[in-house]
PDB file of C-alpha atoms in Angstrom:
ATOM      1  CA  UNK A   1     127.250 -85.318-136.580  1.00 50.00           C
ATOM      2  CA  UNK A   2     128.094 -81.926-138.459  1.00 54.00           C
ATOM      3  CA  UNK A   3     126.527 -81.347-141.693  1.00 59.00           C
ATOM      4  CA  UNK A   4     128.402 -81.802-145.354  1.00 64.00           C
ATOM      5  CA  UNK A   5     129.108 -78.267-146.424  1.00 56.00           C
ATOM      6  CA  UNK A   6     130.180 -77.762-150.145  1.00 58.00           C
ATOM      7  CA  UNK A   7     132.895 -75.536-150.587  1.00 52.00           C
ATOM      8  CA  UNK A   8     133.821 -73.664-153.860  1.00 51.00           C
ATOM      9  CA  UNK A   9     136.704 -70.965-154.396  1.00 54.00           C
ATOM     10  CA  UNK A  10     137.294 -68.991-157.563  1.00 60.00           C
ATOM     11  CA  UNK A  11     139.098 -65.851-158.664  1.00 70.00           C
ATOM     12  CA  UNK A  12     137.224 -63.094-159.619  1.00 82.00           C
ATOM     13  CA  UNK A  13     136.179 -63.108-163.276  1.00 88.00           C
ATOM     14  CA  UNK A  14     138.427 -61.036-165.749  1.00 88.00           C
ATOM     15  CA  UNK A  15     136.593 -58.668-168.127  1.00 93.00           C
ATOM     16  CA  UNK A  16     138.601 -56.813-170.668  1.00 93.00           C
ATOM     17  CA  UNK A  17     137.156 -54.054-171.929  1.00 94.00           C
ATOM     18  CA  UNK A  18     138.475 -53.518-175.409  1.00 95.00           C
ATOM     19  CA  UNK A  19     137.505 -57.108-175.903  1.00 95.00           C
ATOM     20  CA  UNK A  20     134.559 -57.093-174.594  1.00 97.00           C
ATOM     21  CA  UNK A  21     133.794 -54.117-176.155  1.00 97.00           C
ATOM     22  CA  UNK A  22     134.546 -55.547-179.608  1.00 97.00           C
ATOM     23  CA  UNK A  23     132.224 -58.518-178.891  1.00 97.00           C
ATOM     24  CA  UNK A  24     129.282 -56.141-178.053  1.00 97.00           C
ATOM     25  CA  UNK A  25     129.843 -54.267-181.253  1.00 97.00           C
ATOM     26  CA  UNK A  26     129.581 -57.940-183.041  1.00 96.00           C
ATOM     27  CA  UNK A  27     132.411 -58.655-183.908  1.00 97.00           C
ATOM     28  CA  UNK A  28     133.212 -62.537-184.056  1.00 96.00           C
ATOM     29  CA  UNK A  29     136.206 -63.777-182.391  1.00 95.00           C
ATOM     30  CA  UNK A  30     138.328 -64.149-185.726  1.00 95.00           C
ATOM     31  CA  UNK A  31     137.307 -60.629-186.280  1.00 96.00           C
ATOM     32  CA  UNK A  32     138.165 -59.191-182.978  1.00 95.00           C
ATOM     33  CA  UNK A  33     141.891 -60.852-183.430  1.00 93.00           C
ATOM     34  CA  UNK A  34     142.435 -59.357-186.380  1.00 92.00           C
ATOM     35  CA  UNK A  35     141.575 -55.934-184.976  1.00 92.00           C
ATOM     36  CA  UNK A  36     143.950 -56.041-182.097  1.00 90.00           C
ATOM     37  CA  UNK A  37     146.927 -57.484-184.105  1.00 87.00           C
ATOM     38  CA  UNK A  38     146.221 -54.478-186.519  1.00 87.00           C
ATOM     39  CA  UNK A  39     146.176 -52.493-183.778  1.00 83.00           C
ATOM     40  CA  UNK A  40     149.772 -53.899-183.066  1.00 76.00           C
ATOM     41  CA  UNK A  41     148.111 -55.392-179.358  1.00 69.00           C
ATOM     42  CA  UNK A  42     150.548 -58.463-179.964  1.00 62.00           C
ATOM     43  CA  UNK A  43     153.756 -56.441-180.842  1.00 63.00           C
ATOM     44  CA  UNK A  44     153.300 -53.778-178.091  1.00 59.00           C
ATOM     45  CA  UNK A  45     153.117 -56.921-175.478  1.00 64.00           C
ATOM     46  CA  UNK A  46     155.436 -59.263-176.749  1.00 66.00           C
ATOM     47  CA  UNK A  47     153.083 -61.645-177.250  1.00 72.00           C
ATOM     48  CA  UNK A  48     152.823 -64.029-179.625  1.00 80.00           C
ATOM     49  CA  UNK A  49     149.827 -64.220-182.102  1.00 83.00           C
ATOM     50  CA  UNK A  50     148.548 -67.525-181.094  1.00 87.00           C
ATOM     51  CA  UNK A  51     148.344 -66.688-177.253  1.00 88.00           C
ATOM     52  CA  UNK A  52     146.081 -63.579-178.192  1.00 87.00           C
ATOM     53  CA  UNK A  53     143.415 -65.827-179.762  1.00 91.00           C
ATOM     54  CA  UNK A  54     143.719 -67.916-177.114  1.00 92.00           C
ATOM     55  CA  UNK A  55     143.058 -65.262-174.846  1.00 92.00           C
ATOM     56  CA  UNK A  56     140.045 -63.902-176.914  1.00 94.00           C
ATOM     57  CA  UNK A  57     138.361 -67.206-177.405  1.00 95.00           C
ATOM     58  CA  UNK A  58     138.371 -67.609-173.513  1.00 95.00           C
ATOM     59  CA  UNK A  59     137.002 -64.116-172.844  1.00 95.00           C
ATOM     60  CA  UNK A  60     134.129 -64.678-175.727  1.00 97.00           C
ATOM     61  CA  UNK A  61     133.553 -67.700-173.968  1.00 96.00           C
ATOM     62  CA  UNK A  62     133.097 -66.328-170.486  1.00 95.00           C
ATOM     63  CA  UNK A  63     131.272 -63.067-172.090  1.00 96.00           C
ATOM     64  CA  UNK A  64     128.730 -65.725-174.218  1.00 95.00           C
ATOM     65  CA  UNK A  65     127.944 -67.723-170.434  1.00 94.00           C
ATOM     66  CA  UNK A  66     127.327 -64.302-168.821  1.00 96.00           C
ATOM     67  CA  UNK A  67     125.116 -62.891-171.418  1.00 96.00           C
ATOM     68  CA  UNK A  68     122.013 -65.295-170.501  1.00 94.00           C
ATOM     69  CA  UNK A  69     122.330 -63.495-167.034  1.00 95.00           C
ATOM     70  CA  UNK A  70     122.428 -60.148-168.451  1.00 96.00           C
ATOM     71  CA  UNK A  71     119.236 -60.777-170.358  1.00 96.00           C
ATOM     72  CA  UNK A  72     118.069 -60.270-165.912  1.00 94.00           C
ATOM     73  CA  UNK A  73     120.780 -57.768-164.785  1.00 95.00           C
ATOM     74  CA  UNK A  74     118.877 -58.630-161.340  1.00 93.00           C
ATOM     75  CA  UNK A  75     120.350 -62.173-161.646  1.00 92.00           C
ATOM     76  CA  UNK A  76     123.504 -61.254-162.531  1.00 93.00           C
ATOM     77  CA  UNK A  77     123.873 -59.015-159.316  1.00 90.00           C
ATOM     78  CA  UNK A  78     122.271 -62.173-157.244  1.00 90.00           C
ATOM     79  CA  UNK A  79     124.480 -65.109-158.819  1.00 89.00           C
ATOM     80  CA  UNK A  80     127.965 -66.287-157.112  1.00 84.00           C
ATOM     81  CA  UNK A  81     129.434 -68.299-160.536  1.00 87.00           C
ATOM     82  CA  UNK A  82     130.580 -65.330-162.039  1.00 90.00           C
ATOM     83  CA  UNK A  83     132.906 -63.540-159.125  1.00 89.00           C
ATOM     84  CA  UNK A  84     132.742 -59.457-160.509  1.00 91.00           C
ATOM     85  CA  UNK A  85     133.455 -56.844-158.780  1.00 92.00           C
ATOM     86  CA  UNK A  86     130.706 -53.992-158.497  1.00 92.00           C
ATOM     87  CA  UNK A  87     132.374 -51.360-161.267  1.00 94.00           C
ATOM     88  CA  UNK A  88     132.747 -54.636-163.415  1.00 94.00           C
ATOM     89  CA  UNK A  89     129.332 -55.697-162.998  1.00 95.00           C
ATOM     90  CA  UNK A  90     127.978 -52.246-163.711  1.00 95.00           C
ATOM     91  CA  UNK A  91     130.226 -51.959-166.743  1.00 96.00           C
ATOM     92  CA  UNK A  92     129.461 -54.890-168.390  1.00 97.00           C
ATOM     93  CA  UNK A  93     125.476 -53.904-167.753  1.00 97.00           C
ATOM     94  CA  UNK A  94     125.872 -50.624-169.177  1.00 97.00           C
ATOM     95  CA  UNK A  95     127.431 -52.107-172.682  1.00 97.00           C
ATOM     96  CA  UNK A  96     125.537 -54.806-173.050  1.00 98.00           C
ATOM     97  CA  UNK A  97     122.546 -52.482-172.716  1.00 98.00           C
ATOM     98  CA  UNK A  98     124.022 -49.537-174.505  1.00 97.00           C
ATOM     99  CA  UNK A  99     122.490 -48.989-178.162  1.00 97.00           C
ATOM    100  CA  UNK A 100     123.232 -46.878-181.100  1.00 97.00           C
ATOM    101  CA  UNK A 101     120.624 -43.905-181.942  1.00 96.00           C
ATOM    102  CA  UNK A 102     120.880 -44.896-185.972  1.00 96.00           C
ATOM    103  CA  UNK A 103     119.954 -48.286-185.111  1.00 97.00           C
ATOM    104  CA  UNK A 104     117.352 -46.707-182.151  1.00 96.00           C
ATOM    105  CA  UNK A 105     115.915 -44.797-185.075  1.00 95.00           C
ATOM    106  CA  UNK A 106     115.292 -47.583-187.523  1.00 94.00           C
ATOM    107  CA  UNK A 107     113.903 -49.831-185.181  1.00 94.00           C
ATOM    108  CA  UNK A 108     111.528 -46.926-183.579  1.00 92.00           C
ATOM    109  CA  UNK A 109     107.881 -47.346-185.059  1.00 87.00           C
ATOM    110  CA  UNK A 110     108.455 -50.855-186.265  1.00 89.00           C
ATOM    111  CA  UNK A 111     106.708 -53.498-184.607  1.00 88.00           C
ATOM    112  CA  UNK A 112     109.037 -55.471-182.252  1.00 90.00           C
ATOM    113  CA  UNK A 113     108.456 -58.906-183.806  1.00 90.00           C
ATOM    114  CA  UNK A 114     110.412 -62.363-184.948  1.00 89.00           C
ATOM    115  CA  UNK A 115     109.826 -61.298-188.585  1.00 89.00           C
ATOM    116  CA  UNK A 116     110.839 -57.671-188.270  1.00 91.00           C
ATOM    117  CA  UNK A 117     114.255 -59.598-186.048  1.00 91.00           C
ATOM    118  CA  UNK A 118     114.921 -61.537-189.547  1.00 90.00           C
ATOM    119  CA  UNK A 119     115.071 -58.162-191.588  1.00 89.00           C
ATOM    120  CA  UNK A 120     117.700 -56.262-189.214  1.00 95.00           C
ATOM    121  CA  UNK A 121     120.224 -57.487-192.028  1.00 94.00           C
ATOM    122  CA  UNK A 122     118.716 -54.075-193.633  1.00 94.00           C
ATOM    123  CA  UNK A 123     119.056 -52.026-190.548  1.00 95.00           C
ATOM    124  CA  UNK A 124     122.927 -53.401-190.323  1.00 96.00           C
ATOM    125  CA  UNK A 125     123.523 -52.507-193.654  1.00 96.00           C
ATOM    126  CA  UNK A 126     122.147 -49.095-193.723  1.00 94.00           C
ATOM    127  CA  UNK A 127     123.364 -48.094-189.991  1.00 95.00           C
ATOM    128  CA  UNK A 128     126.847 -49.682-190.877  1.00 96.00           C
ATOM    129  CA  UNK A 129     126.205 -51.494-187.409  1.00 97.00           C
ATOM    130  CA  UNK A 130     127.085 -55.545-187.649  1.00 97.00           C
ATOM    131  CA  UNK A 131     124.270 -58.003-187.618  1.00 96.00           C
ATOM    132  CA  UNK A 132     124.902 -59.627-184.642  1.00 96.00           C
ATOM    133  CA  UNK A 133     125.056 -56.194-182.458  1.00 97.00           C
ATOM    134  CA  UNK A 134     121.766 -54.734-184.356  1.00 97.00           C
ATOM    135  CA  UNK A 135     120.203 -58.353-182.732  1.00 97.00           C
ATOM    136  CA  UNK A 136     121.493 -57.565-179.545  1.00 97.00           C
ATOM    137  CA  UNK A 137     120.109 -54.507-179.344  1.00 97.00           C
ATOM    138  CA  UNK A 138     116.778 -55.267-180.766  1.00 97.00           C
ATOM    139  CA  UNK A 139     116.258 -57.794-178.310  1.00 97.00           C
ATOM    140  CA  UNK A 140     117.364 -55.657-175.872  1.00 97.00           C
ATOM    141  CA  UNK A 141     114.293 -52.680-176.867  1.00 97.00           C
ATOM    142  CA  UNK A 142     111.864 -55.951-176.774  1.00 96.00           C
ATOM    143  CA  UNK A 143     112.579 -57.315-173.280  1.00 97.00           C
ATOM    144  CA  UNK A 144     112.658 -54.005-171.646  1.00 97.00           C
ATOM    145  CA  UNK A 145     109.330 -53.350-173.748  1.00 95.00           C
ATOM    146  CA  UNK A 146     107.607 -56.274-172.270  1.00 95.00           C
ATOM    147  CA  UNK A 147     108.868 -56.165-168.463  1.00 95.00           C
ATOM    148  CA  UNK A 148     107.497 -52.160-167.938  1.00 93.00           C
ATOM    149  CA  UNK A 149     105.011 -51.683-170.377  1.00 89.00           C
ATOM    150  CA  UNK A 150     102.151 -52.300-168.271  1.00 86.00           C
ATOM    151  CA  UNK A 151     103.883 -51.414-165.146  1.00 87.00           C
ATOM    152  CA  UNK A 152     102.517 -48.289-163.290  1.00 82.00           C
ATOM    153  CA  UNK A 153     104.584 -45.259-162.230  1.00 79.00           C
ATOM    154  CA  UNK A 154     107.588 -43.731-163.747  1.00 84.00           C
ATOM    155  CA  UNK A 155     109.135 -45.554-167.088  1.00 90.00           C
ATOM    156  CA  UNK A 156     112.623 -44.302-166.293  1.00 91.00           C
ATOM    157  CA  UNK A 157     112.694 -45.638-162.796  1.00 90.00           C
ATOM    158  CA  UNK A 158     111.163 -48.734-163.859  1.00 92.00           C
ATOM    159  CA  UNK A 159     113.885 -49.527-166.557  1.00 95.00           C
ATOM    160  CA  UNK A 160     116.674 -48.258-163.864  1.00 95.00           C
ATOM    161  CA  UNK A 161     114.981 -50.461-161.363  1.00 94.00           C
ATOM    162  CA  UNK A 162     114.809 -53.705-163.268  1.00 95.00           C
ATOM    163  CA  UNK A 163     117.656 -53.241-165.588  1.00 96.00           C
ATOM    164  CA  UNK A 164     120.266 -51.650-163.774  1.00 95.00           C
ATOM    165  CA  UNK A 165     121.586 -49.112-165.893  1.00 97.00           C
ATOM    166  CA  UNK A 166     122.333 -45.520-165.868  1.00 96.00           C
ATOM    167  CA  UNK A 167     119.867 -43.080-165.869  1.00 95.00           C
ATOM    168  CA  UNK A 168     120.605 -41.326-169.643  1.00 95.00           C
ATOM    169  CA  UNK A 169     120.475 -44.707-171.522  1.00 97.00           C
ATOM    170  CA  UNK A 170     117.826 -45.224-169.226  1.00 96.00           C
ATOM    171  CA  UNK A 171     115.831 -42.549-170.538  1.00 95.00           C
ATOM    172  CA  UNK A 172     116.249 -43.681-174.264  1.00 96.00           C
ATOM    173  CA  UNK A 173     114.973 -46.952-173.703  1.00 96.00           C
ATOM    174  CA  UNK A 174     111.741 -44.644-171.819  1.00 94.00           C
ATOM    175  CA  UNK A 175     111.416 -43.003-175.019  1.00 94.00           C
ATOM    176  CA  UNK A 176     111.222 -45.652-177.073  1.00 94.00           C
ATOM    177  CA  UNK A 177     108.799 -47.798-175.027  1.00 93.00           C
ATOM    178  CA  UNK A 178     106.632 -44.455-174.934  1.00 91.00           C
ATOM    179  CA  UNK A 179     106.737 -44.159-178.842  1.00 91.00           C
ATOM    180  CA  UNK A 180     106.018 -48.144-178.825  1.00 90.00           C
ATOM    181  CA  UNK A 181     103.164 -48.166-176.636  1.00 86.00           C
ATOM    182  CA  UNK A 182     101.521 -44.988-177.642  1.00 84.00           C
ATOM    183  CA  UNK A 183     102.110 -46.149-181.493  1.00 85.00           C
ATOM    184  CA  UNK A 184     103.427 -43.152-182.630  1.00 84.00           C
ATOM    185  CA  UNK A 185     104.097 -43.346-186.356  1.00 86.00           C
ATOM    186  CA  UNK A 186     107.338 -42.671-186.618  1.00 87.00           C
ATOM    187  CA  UNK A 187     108.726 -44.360-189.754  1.00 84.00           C
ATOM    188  CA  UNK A 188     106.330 -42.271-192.204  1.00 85.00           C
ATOM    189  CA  UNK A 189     108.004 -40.802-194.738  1.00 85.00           C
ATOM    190  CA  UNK A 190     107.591 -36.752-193.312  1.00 87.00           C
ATOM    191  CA  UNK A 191     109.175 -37.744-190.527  1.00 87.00           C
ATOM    192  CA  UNK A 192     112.181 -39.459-191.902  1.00 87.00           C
ATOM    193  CA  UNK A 193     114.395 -36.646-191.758  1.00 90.00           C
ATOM    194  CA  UNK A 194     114.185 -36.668-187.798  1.00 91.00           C
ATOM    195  CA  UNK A 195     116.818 -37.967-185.937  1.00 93.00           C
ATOM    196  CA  UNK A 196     116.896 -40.658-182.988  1.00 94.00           C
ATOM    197  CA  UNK A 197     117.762 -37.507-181.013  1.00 93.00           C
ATOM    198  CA  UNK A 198     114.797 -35.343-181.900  1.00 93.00           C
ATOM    199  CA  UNK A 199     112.913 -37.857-181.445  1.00 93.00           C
ATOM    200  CA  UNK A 200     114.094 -38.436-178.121  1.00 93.00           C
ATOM    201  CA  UNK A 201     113.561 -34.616-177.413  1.00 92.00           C
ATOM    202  CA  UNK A 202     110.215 -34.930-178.085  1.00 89.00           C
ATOM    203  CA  UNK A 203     108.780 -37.748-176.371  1.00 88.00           C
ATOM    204  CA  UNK A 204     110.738 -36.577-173.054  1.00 88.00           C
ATOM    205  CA  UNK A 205     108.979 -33.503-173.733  1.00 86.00           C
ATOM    206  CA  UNK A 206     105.395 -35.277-174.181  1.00 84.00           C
ATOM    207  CA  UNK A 207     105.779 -37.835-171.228  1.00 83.00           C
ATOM    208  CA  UNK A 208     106.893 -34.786-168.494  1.00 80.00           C
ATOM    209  CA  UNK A 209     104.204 -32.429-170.234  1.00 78.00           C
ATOM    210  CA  UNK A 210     101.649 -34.270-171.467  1.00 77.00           C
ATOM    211  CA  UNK A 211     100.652 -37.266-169.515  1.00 76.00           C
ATOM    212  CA  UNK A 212      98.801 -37.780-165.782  1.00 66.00           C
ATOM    213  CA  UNK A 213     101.965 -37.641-164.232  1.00 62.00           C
ATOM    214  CA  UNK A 214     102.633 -33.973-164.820  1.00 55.00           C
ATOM    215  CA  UNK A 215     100.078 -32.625-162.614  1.00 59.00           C
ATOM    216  CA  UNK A 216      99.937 -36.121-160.650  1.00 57.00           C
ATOM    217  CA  UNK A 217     101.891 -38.606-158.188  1.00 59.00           C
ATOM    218  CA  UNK A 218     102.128 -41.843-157.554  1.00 58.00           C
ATOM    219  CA  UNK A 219     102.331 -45.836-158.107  1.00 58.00           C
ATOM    220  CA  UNK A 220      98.833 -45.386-159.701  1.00 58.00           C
ATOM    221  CA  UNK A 221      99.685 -43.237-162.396  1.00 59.00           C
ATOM    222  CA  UNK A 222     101.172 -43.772-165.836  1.00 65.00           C
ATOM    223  CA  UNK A 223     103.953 -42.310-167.877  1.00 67.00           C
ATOM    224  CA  UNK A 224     102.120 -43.918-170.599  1.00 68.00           C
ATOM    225  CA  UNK A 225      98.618 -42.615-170.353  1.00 69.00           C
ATOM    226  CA  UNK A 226      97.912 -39.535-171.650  1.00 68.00           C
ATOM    227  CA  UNK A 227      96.310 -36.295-170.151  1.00 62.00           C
ATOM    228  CA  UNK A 228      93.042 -37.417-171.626  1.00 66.00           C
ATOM    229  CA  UNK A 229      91.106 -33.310-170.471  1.00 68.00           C
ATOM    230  CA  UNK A 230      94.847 -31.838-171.737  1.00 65.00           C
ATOM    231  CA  UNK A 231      94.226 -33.771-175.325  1.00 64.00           C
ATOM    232  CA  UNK A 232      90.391 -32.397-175.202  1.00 66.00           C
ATOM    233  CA  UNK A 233      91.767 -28.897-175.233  1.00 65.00           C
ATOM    234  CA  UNK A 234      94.412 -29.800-178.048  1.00 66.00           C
ATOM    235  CA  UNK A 235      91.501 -30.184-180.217  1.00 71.00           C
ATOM    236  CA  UNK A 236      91.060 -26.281-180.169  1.00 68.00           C
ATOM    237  CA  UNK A 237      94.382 -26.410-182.182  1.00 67.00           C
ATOM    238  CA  UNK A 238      92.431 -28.372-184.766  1.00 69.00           C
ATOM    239  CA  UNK A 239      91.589 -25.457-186.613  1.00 69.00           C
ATOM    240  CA  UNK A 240      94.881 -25.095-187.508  1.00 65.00           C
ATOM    241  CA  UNK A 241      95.536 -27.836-189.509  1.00 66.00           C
ATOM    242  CA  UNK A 242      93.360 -26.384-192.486  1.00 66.00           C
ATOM    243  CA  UNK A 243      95.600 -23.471-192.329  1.00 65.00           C
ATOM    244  CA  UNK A 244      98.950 -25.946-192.577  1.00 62.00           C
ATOM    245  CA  UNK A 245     100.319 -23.549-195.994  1.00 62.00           C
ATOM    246  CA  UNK A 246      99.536 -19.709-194.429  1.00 63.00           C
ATOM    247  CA  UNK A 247     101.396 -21.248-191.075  1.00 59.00           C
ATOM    248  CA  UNK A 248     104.501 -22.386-193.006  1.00 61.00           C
ATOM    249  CA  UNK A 249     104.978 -19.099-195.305  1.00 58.00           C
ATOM    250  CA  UNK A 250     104.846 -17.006-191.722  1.00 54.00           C
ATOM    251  CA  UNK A 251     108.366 -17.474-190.710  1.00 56.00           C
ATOM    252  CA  UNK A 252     109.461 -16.463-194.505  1.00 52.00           C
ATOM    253  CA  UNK A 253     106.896 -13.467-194.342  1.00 44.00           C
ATOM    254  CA  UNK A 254     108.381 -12.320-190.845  1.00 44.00           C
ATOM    255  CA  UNK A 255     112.092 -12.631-192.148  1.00 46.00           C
ATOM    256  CA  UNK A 256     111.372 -10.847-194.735  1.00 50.00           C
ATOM    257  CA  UNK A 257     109.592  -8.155-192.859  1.00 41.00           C
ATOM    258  CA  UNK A 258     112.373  -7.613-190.514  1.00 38.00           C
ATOM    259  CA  UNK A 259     115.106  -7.687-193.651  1.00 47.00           C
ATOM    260  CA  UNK A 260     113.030  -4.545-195.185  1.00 44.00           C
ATOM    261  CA  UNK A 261     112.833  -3.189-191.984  1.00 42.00           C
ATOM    262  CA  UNK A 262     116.586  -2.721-191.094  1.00 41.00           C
ATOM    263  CA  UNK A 263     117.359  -2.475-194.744  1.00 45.00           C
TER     264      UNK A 263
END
């Protein structure tokens, strides 16, 4: 007697990317409607109002059952409900994933709590970024935090590995879990002026430079440990702090020098 064999056929899932882009930017589904009809979306196509919101409200709704399998881009490669085809997949990845460096800068040097998740009504209002896409993106720094913190070998890799996404917005989320784990103080006030992209600068600099895996190889080795004989020899430096004022005047004295000079 042959076996029962379930059968199930479906289209391929439709992302569109302006609206999907507009509901990973937050906007709600009212919202989004109103952009494309100012946009003139409805007049261009000859279609009527009521068919556009129709259309939105079914790609929010698809978009909303796909995000719990973004949340494991591994899953969503692995799953058969949602029919995608590879660029699609990849795309949809990459935007979920993708997060602004004003919001990257406000939430570097916090700690990555449930209270801190309750106050990113400030971050929205300052970054200009809406609520719901500052959550997204929180979230977003806090589940890649916790799946590679503690893993060895390259953070990069790791996060490209695990998460699927490119290798540039890997490296931001690299940065950030660096900064996290090595709790650099970033939100003190002399620092405020730096950007989410010097910042960045930096800590690329420090993890290729400054850590085990500069001189060493391997699964054994940490992007997130420090050169601890490297630091020891840092401390020579020390000596410099007590001469913080003479250091900063030396790039006036040395303009000046050469001004007189050629004058």
């Amino acid at each position: 007697m042959l076996a029962d064999v379930d059968v199930f056929l479906t289209n391929y899932t439709i992302v569109d990317p302006e609206i999907y882009q507009l509901w990973i930017e937050g906007f709600s589904s009212t919202e989004a409607v109103c952009y494309l009809k100012q946009k003139g979306f409805g007049h261009l196509m000859g279609v009527h109002i009521d068919l556009i919101t129709s259309d939105v409200l079914d790609h929010y709704r698809t978009y909303s059952l796909i995000e719990r399998l973004l949340h494991s881009p591994i899953k969503l490669i692995e799953q058969s409900c949602f029919q995608l085809e590879p660029e699609t997949r990849d795309l949809i990845i990459e935007k979920y994933y993708s997060i602004d460096d004003a919001v990257a800068r406000e939430i570097l040097g916090k700690k990555l709590s449930s209270r801190y998740r309750k106050d990113l009504d400030e971050v929205a209002e300052k970054t200009g970024v809406k609520l719901k896409s500052c959550r997204r993106q929180f979230d977003n720094v806090k589940r890649i935090f916790k799946a590679v913190e503690e893993l060895p070998g390259n953070i990069t890799n790791n996060i490209k590995q695990l998460f699927n996404i490119p290798e540039e917005l890997a490296k931001k989320y690299a940065s950030i879990v660096f900064l996290a784990c090595l709790r650099f103080e970033t939100s003190k006030k002399k620092l405020q002026y730096l950007s989410f992209n010097d910042l960045f600068a930096c800590s690329q600099a420090v993890m290729i430079y400054w850590t085990y895996t500069y001189q060493h190889s391997g699964p054994e080795y940490y992007d997130t440990e420090m050169d601890k004989e490297f630091l020891l020899d840092l401390r020579e430096l020390r000596c410099l702090l007590d001469k913080e004022k003479e250091i900063k005047h030396l790039p006036k004295i040395e303009t000046d020098f050469i001004r007189k000079s050629f004058s």
